[in-house]
Amino acid sequence: MDFGEFNIHIWSVVSIMGFICLLLIFLPLAKIRKNESKIKNNEKT
Amino acid sequence: MFQILKNFYHKLGSYPWFYKISGKVIPFVGVFSISLIVISSIWGLFFSPTDAVQGDVYRIIYFHVPAVSVSQVIYYSISVAAAVFLIWRMKMAGVYIKSLAPIGAAFTFIGLLSGAIWGQPTWGTWWVWDARLTSTLVLFLFYLAIIGMQSTFASRKSADTAVSIITLIGVVNLPIVKKSVDWWNTLHQPASISISGESSISSEMLIPLLLSILGVYLFVFFTGLLFMRAEISTREQNKEWFKKLSSNN
């Protein structure tokens, strides 16, 4: 495939996989941050 | 050797030890796995040759095959964890199943969706009820059942036990997924890559495919550690070790 050539089938798979992979990274990170910051907030109060 | 493995197994059951070690490993595995996926994707999309029959659309293979392959391996691994939980009541096995099930479901979903998008131009249809596709859909439903069952029990121990049982029931489906293309006459082609025999795919296409499979496996290891840390941080947020660790960060 040449650079710049657009194939709707391929790029829809790439974008769906990219989006799901980002979710798989950021969802647990957000949960860890939330739980750790809960402890810090409790300490402050 | 046995003693080292035994010590490692006992350490693995400790939440503080796992939380500390995983925090050190995660950045390296994350950078390495994402780099590998990016390199293999660029290689597969732009530098591997075009297929004589399917044209460029065959390049979906670089996403479809790793996703489907890893979704089955994740299920095998959570089945082992389910057996460990039921036999030895190891708490970490429950954490492992709960953490890996959403990742397995996500990759099975990617496999099903990318297969449908690939099937439309090559088979002329998005979906057929053939043995491979149906058994993969059943695998996806088992993952959903495992995720759904986590929140239906008040006690964590009961939830982990029920989830372990349903996970072990689902193992029956895995050989069917793998062997469906050999046992039945399916629209889905038989496997192109073989560990024991010769692969029916040219090496120019095979190398980036193997790299993308390795990248996705490492990515699952990376996100698996992240999900397990998140689950431990939820289960242990009232424990002294976690409070001490969080306030030091």
XYZ file of N, CA and C in Angstrom, chain B residues 32-33 36-37 40 66 208-220:
57
model
N 8.172 -0.770 25.125
C 8.625 -1.804 24.194
C 7.457 -2.362 23.369
N 6.341 -2.668 24.045
C 5.210 -3.280 23.322
C 4.589 -2.304 22.328
N 6.835 -1.902 19.333
C 6.773 -3.093 18.476
C 5.491 -3.095 17.628
N 4.377 -2.693 18.240
C 3.109 -2.653 17.497
C 3.187 -1.596 16.391
N 5.649 -2.877 13.587
C 5.082 -3.980 12.783
C 3.892 -3.497 11.954
N -3.244 -11.236 15.402
C -2.764 -11.082 16.790
C -3.908 -10.961 17.793
N 6.586 -9.374 9.535
C 5.838 -8.326 10.259
C 4.650 -8.872 11.041
N 4.068 -9.986 10.550
C 2.936 -10.590 11.272
C 3.398 -11.155 12.621
N 4.546 -11.855 12.596
C 5.071 -12.408 13.854
C 5.442 -11.285 14.828
N 5.988 -10.185 14.269
C 6.333 -9.040 15.129
C 5.083 -8.419 15.752
N 4.019 -8.317 14.941
C 2.783 -7.718 15.481
C 2.155 -8.636 16.534
N 2.271 -9.957 16.334
C 1.757 -10.897 17.349
C 2.543 -10.721 18.647
N 3.881 -10.647 18.530
C 4.712 -10.453 19.721
C 4.365 -9.130 20.415
N 4.188 -8.072 19.608
C 3.840 -6.754 20.157
C 2.521 -6.785 20.915
N 1.516 -7.448 20.358
C 0.203 -7.510 21.014
C 0.279 -8.347 22.301
N 1.056 -9.447 22.264
C 1.213 -10.266 23.485
C 1.865 -9.434 24.600
N 2.900 -8.664 24.231
C 3.555 -7.821 25.237
C 2.622 -6.710 25.717
N 1.797 -6.201 24.786
C 0.837 -5.152 25.154
C -0.183 -5.695 26.166
N -0.587 -6.939 25.974
C -1.522 -7.568 26.921
C -0.847 -7.740 28.285
